[in-house]
mmCIF file of C-alpha atoms in Angstrom:
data_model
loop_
_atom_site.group_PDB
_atom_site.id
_atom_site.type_symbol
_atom_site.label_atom_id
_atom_site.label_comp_id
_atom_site.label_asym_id
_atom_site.label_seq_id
_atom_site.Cartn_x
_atom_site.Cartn_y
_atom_site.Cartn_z
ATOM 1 C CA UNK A 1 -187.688 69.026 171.441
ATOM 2 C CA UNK A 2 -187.890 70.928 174.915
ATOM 3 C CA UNK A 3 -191.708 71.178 174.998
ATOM 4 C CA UNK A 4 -191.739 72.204 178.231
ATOM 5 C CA UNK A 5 -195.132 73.212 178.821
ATOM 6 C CA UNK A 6 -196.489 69.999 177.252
ATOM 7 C CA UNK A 7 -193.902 68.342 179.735
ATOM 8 C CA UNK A 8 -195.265 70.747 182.832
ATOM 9 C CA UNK A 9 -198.872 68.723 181.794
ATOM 10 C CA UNK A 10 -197.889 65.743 182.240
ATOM 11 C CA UNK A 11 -195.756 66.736 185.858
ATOM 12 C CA UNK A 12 -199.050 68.656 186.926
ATOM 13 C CA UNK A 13 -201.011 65.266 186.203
ATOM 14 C CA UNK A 14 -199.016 63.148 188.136
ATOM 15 C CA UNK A 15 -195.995 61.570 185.824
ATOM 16 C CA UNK A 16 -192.773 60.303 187.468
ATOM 17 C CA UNK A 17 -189.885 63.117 187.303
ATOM 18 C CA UNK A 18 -187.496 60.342 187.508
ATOM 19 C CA UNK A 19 -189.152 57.640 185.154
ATOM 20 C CA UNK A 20 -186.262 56.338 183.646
ATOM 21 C CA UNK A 21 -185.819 54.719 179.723
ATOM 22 C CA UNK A 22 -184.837 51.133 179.640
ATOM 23 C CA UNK A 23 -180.858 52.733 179.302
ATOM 24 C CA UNK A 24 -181.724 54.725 182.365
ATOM 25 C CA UNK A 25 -181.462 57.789 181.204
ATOM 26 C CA UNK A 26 -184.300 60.219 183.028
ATOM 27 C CA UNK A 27 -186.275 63.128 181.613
ATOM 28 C CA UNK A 28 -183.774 65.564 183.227
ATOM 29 C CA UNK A 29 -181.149 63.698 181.507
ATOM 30 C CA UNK A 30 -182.220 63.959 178.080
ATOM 31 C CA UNK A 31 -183.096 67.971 178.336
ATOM 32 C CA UNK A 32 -179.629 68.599 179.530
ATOM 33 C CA UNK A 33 -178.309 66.426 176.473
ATOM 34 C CA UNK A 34 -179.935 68.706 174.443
ATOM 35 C CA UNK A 35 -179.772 72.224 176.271
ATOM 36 C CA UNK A 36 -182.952 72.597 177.258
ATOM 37 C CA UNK A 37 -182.674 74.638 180.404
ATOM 38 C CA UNK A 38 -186.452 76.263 180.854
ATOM 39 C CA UNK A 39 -187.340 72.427 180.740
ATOM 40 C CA UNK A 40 -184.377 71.218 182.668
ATOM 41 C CA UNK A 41 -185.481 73.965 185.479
ATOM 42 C CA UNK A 42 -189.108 72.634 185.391
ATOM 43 C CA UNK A 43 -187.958 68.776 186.014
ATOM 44 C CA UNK A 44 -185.469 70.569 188.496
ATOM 45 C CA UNK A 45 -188.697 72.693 190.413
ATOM 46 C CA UNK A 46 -190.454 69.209 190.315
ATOM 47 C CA UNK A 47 -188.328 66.996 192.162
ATOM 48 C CA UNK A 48 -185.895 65.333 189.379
ATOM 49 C CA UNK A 49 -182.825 64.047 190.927
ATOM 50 C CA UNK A 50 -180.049 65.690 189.605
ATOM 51 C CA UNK A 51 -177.693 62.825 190.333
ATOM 52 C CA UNK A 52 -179.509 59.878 188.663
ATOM 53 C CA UNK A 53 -177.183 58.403 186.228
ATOM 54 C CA UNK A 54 -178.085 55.987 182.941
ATOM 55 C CA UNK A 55 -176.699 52.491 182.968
ATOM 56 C CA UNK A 56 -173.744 53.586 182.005
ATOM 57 C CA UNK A 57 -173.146 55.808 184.977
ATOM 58 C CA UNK A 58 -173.677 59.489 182.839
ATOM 59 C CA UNK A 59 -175.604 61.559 185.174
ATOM 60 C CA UNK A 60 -177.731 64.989 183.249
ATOM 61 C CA UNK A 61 -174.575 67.208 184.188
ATOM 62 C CA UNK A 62 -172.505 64.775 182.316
ATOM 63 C CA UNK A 63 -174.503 65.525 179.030
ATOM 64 C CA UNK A 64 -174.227 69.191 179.643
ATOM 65 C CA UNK A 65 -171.129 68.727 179.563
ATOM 66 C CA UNK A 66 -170.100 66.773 176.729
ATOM 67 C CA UNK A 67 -172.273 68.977 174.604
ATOM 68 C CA UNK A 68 -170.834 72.133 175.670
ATOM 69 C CA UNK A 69 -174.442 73.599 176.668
ATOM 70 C CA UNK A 70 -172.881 75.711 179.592
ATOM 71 C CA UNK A 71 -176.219 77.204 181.052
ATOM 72 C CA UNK A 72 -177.678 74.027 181.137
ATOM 73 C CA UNK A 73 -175.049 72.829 183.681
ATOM 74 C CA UNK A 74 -175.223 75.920 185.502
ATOM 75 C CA UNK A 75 -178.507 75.215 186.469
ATOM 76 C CA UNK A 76 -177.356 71.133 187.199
ATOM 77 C CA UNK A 77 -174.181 72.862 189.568
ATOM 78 C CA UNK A 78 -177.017 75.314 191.057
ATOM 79 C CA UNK A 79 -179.342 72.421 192.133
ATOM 80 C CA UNK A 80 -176.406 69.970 193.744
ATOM 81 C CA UNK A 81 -175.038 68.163 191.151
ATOM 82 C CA UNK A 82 -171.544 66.481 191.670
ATOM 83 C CA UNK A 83 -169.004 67.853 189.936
ATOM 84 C CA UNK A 84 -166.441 65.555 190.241
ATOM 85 C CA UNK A 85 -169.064 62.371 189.990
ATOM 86 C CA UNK A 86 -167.563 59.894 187.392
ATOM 87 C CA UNK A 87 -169.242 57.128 185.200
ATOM 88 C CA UNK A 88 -168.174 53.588 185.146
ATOM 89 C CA UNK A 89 -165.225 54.059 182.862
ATOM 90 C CA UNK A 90 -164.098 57.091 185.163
ATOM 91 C CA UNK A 91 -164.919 60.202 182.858
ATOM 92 C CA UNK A 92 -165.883 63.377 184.774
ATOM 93 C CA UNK A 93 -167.747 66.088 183.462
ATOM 94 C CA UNK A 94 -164.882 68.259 182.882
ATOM 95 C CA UNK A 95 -163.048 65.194 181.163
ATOM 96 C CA UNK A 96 -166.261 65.286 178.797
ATOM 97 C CA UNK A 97 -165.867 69.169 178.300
ATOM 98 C CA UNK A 98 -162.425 69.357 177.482
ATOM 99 C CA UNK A 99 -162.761 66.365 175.071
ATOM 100 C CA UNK A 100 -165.257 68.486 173.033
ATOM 101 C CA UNK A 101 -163.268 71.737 173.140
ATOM 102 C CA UNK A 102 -165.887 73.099 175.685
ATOM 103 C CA UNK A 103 -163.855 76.189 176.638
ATOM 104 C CA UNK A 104 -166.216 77.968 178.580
ATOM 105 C CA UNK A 105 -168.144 74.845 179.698
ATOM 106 C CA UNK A 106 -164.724 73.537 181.617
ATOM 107 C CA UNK A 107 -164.025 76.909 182.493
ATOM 108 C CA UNK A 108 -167.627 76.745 184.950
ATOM 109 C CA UNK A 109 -166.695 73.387 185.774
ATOM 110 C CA UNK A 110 -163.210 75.022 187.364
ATOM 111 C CA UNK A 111 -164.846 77.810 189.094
ATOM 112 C CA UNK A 112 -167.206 75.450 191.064
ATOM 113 C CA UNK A 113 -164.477 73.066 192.168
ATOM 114 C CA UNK A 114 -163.841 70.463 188.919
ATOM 115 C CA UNK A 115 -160.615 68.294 189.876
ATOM 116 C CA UNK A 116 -158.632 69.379 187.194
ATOM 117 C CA UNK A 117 -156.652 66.305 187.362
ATOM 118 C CA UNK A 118 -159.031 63.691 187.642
ATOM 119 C CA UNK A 119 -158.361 60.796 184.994
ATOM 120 C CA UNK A 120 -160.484 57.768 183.986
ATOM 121 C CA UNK A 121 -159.512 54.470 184.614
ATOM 122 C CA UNK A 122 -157.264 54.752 181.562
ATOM 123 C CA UNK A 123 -155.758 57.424 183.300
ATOM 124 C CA UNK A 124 -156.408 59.933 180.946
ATOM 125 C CA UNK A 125 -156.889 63.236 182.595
ATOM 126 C CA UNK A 126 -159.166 66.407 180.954
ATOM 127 C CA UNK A 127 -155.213 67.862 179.673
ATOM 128 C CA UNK A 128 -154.746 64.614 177.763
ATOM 129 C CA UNK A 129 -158.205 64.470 176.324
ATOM 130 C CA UNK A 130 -158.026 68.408 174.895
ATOM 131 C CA UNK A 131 -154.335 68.044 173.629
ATOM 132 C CA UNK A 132 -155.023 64.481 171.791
ATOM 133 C CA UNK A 133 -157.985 66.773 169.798
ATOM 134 C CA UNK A 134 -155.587 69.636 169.226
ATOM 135 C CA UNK A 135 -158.096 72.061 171.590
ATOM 136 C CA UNK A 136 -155.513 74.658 172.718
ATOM 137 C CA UNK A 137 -157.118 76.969 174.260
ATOM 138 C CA UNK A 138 -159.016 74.007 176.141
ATOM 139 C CA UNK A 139 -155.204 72.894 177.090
ATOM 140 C CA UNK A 140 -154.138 76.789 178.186
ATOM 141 C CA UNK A 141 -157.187 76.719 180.875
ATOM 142 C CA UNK A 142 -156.514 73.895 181.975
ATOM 143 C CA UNK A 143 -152.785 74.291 182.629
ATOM 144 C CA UNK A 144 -153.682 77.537 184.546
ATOM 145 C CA UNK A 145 -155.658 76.065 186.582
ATOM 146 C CA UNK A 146 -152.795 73.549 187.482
ATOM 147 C CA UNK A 147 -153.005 70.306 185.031
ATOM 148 C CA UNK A 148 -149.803 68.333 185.516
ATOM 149 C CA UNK A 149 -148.354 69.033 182.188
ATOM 150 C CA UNK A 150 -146.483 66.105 181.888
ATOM 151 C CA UNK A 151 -149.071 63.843 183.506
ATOM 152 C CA UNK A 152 -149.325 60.188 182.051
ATOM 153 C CA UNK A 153 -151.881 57.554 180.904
ATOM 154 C CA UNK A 154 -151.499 53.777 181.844
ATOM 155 C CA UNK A 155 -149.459 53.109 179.169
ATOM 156 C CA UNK A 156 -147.171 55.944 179.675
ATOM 157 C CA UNK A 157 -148.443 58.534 176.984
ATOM 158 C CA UNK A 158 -148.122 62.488 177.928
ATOM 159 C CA UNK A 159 -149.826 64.990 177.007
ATOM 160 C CA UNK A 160 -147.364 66.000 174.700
ATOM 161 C CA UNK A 161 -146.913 62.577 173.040
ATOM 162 C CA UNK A 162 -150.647 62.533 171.868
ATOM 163 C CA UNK A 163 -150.414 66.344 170.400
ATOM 164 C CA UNK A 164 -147.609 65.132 168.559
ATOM 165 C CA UNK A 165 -148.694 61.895 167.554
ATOM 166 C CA UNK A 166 -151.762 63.680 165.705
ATOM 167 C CA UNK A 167 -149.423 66.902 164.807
ATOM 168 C CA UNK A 168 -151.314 69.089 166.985
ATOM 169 C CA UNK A 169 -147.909 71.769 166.249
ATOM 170 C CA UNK A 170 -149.333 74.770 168.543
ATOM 171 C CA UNK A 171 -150.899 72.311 171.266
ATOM 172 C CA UNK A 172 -146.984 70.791 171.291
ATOM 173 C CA UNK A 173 -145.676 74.438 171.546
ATOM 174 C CA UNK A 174 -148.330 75.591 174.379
ATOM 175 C CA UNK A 175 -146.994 72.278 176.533
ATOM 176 C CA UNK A 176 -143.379 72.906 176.130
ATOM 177 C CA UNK A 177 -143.506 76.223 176.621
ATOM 178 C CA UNK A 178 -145.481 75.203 180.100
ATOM 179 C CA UNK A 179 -142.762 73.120 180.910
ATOM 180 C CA UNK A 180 -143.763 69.388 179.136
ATOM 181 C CA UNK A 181 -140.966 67.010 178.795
ATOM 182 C CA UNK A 182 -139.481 66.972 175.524
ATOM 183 C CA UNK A 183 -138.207 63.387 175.805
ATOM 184 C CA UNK A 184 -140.644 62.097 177.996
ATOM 185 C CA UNK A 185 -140.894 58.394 176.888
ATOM 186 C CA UNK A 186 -144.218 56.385 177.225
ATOM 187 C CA UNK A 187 -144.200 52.473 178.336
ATOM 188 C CA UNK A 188 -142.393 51.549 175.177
ATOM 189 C CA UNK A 189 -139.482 53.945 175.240
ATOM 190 C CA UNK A 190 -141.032 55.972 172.476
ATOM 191 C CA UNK A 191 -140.299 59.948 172.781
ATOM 192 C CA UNK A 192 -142.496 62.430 171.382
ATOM 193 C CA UNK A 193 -140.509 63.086 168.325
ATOM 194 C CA UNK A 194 -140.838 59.417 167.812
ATOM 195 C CA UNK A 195 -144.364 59.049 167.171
ATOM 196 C CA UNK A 196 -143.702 62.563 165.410
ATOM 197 C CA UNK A 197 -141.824 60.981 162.385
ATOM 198 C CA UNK A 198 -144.366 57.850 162.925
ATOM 199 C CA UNK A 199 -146.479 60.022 161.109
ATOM 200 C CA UNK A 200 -144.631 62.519 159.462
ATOM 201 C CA UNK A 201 -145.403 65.278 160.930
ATOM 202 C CA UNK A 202 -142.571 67.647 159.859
ATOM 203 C CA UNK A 203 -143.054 71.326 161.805
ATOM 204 C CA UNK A 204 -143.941 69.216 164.908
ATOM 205 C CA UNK A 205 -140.983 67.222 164.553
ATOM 206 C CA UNK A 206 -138.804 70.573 164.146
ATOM 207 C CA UNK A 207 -140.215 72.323 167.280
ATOM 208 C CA UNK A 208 -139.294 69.203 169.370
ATOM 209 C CA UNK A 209 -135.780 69.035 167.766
ATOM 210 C CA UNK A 210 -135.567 72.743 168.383
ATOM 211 C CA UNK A 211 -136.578 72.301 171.883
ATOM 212 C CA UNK A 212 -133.712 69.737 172.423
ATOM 213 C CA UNK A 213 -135.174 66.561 171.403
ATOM 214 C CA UNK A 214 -132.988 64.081 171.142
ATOM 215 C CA UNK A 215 -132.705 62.682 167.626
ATOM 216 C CA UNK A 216 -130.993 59.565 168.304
ATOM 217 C CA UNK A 217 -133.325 58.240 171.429
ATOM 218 C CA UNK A 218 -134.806 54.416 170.885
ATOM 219 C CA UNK A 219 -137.687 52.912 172.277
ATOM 220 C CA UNK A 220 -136.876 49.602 173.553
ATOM 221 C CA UNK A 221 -136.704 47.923 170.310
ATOM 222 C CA UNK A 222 -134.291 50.098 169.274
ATOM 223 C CA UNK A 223 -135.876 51.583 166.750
ATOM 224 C CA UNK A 224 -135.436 55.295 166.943
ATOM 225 C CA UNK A 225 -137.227 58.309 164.842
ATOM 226 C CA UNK A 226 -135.118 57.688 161.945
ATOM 227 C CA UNK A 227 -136.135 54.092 161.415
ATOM 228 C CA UNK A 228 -139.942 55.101 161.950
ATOM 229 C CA UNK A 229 -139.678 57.927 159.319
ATOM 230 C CA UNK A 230 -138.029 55.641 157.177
ATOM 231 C CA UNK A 231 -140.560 52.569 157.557
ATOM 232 C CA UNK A 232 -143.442 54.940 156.445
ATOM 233 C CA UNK A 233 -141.510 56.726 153.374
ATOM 234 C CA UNK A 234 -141.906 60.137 155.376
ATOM 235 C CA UNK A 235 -139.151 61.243 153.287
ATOM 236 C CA UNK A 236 -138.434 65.416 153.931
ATOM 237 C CA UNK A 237 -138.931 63.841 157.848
ATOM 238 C CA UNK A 238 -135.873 61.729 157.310
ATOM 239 C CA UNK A 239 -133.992 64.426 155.858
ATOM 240 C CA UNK A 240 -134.872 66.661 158.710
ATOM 241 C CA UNK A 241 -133.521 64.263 161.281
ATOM 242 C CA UNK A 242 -130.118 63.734 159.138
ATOM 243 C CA UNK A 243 -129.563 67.195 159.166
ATOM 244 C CA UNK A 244 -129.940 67.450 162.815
ATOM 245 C CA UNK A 245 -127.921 64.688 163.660
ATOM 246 C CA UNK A 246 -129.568 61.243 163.320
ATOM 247 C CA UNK A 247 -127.195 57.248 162.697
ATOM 248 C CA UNK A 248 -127.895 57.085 159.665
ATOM 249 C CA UNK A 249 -126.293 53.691 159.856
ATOM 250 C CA UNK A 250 -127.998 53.508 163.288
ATOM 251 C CA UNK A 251 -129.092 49.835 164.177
ATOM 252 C CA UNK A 252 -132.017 48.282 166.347
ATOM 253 C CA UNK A 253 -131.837 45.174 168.488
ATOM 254 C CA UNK A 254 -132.027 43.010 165.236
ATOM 255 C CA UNK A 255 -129.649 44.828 164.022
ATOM 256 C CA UNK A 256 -131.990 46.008 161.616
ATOM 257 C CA UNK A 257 -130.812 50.200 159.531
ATOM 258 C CA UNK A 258 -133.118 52.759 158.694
ATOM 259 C CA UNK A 259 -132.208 51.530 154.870
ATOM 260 C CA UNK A 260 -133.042 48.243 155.145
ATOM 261 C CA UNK A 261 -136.714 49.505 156.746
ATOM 262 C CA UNK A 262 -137.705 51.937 153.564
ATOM 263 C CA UNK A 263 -136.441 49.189 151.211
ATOM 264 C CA UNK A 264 -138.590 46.269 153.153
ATOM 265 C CA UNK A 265 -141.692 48.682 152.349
ATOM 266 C CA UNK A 266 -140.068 49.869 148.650
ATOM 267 C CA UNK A 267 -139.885 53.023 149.514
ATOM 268 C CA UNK A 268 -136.918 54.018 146.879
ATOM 269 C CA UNK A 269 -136.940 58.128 147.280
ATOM 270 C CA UNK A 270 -136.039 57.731 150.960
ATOM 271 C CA UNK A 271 -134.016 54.957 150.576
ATOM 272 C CA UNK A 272 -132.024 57.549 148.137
ATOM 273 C CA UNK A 273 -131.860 60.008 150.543
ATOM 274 C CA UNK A 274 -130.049 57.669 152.889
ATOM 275 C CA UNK A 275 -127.753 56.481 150.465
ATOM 276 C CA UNK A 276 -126.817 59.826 150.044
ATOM 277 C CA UNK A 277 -125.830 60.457 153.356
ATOM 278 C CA UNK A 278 -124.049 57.628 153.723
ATOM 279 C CA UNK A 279 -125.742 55.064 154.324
ATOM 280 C CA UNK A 280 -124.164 51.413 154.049
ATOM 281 C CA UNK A 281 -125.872 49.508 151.118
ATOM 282 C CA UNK A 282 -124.793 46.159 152.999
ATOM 283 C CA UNK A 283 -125.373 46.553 156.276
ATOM 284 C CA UNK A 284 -127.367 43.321 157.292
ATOM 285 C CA UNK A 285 -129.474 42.424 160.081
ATOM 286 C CA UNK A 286 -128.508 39.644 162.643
ATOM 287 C CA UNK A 287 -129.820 37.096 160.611
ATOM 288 C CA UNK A 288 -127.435 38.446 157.573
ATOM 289 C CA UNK A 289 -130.557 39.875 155.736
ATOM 290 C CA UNK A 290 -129.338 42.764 153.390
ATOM 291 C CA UNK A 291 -131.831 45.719 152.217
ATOM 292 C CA UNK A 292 -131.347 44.462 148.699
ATOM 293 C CA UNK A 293 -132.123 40.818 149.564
ATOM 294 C CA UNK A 294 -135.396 42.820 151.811
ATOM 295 C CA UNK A 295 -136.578 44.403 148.955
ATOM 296 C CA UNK A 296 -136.790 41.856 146.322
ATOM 297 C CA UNK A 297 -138.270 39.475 148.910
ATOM 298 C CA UNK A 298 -140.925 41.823 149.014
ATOM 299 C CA UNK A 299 -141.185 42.214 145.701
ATOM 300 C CA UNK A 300 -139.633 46.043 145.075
ATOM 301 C CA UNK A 301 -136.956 44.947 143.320
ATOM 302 C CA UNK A 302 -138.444 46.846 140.390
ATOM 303 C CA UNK A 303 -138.896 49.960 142.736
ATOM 304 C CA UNK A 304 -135.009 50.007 144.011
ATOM 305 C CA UNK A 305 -132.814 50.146 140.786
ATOM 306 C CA UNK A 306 -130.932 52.434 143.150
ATOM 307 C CA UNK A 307 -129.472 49.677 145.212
ATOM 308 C CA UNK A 308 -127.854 48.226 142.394
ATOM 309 C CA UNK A 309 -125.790 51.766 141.726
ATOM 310 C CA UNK A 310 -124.287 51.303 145.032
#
């Protein structure tokens, strides 16, 4: 609640500035969690240490942070607090700022000498945090201030794959247009316009085509944006991609067609649209599996009168 002159008492009557909960988390701690900065500067005045982290290795400036209360960290900066300290999992104050959409927070954080590259141990840096939330103006700051744009998790994932995954359209367009990758694949092979038609995301999926994404490229399965569009029944996404160029009779490892995906999951309007663009009603898969024998296996045999028309 901030009371600070209750908490001045108890500081003037000898209590512990640094008395800690049993998650370690100190009086200074909890007033900068909640923005509290006459109190804050009082437990500052008195001795707290600015540094002293909970268990989980979250020091006050951390909480600041995370909650965007920018004055509050001012005053943390001010009285020696490490801007670049990291908990146990790696996240940074300005990793917890830009998660939030802490514009101005991060922007402090910058000015007093925040790494702007600095990734937890999942190698997710502050960039990667703001774009997979779809903060752009978060993302703009940071790439000002010289956030490798087409920096990479652990597993491979850019920036630009995680705005697109969630169809973050302007946080795709403010990374290509600083210079992201349009067919930057992550560990799997997996593109941005991949994950894209994953999830049917149609404008996103048209500014990466119109910024050259290639229509056609797998991951290592195989399996390329068509198939993925198709396996979910994102059907004005599979139309988009036939019109700019996708196999529609394009196979995976398995041998396994777009077709034979949206008739294993019944999905009959998208199987249509394939059909009429050509796709082959028999193609089979290496174990000589045909969409028609897929479908009624799983029980859409109702749902695909088409396939009998072809």
């Amino acid at each position: 609640m901030g009371h600070e002159s209750t908490a001045r008492l108890l500081l003037d009557n000898g209590t512990n500035v640094n008395l800690c909960t049993n998650d370690g988390s100190s009086p200074l701690w909890t007033a900068c969690f909640d923005g509290h900065d006459s109190t804050a500067q009082l437990l500052l005045n008195k001795g707290a240490d600015v540094n002293l982290c909970d268990n989980d290795g979250d020091g006050p400036l951390h909480m600041a942070c995370q909650n965007g209360h920018e004055s509050t960290a001012q005053h943390s900066l001010k009285n020696g607090a490490g801007v670049n300290s990291v908990n146990k999992d790696g996240v940074s104050p300005l990793y917890r700022a830009c998660r939030n959409g802490h514009e101005s927070t991060a922007k402090l954080l910058l000015d007093n000498g925040a790494d702007v590259n600095l990734c937890d141990d999942d190698g997710i840096s502050p960039l990667w945090t703001a774009c997979f939330n779809g903060h752009d103006s978060t993302a703009q700051l940071l790439l000002k201030n010289g956030a490798g744009v087409n920096s990479v998790n652990k597993d491979g994932v850019s920036p630009l794959y995680t705005a697109c995954r969630k169809g973050h359209e302007n946080t795709a367009k403010l990374l290509l247009d600083n210079g992201a990758d349009v067919n930057l694949c992550d560990d799997e092979g997996r593109i941005p316009l991949w994950t894209a038609c994953f999830n049917g995301h149609d404008s996103t999926s048209q500014l990466l085509l119109n910024k050259g994404a290639d229509v056609n490229l797998c991951d290592k399965d195989g399996d390329g944006p068509l198939h993925m569009a198709c396996q979910n029944g994102h059907e004005s996404t599979a139309q988009l991609l036939l019109k700019n160029g996708a196999g529609v009779n394009s196979v995976n490892k398995d041998e396994v067609s777009p077709l034979y995906r949206a008739c294993c999951n019944g999905h009959e309007n998208t199987a249509k649209i394939l059909l009429d663009n050509g796709a082959d009603v028999n193609l089979c898969t290496n174990d000589g599996i045909s969409p028609l024998w897929t479908a009624c296996f799983n029980g859409h045999e109702r749902d695909m009168p088409i396939l009998y028309r072809f």
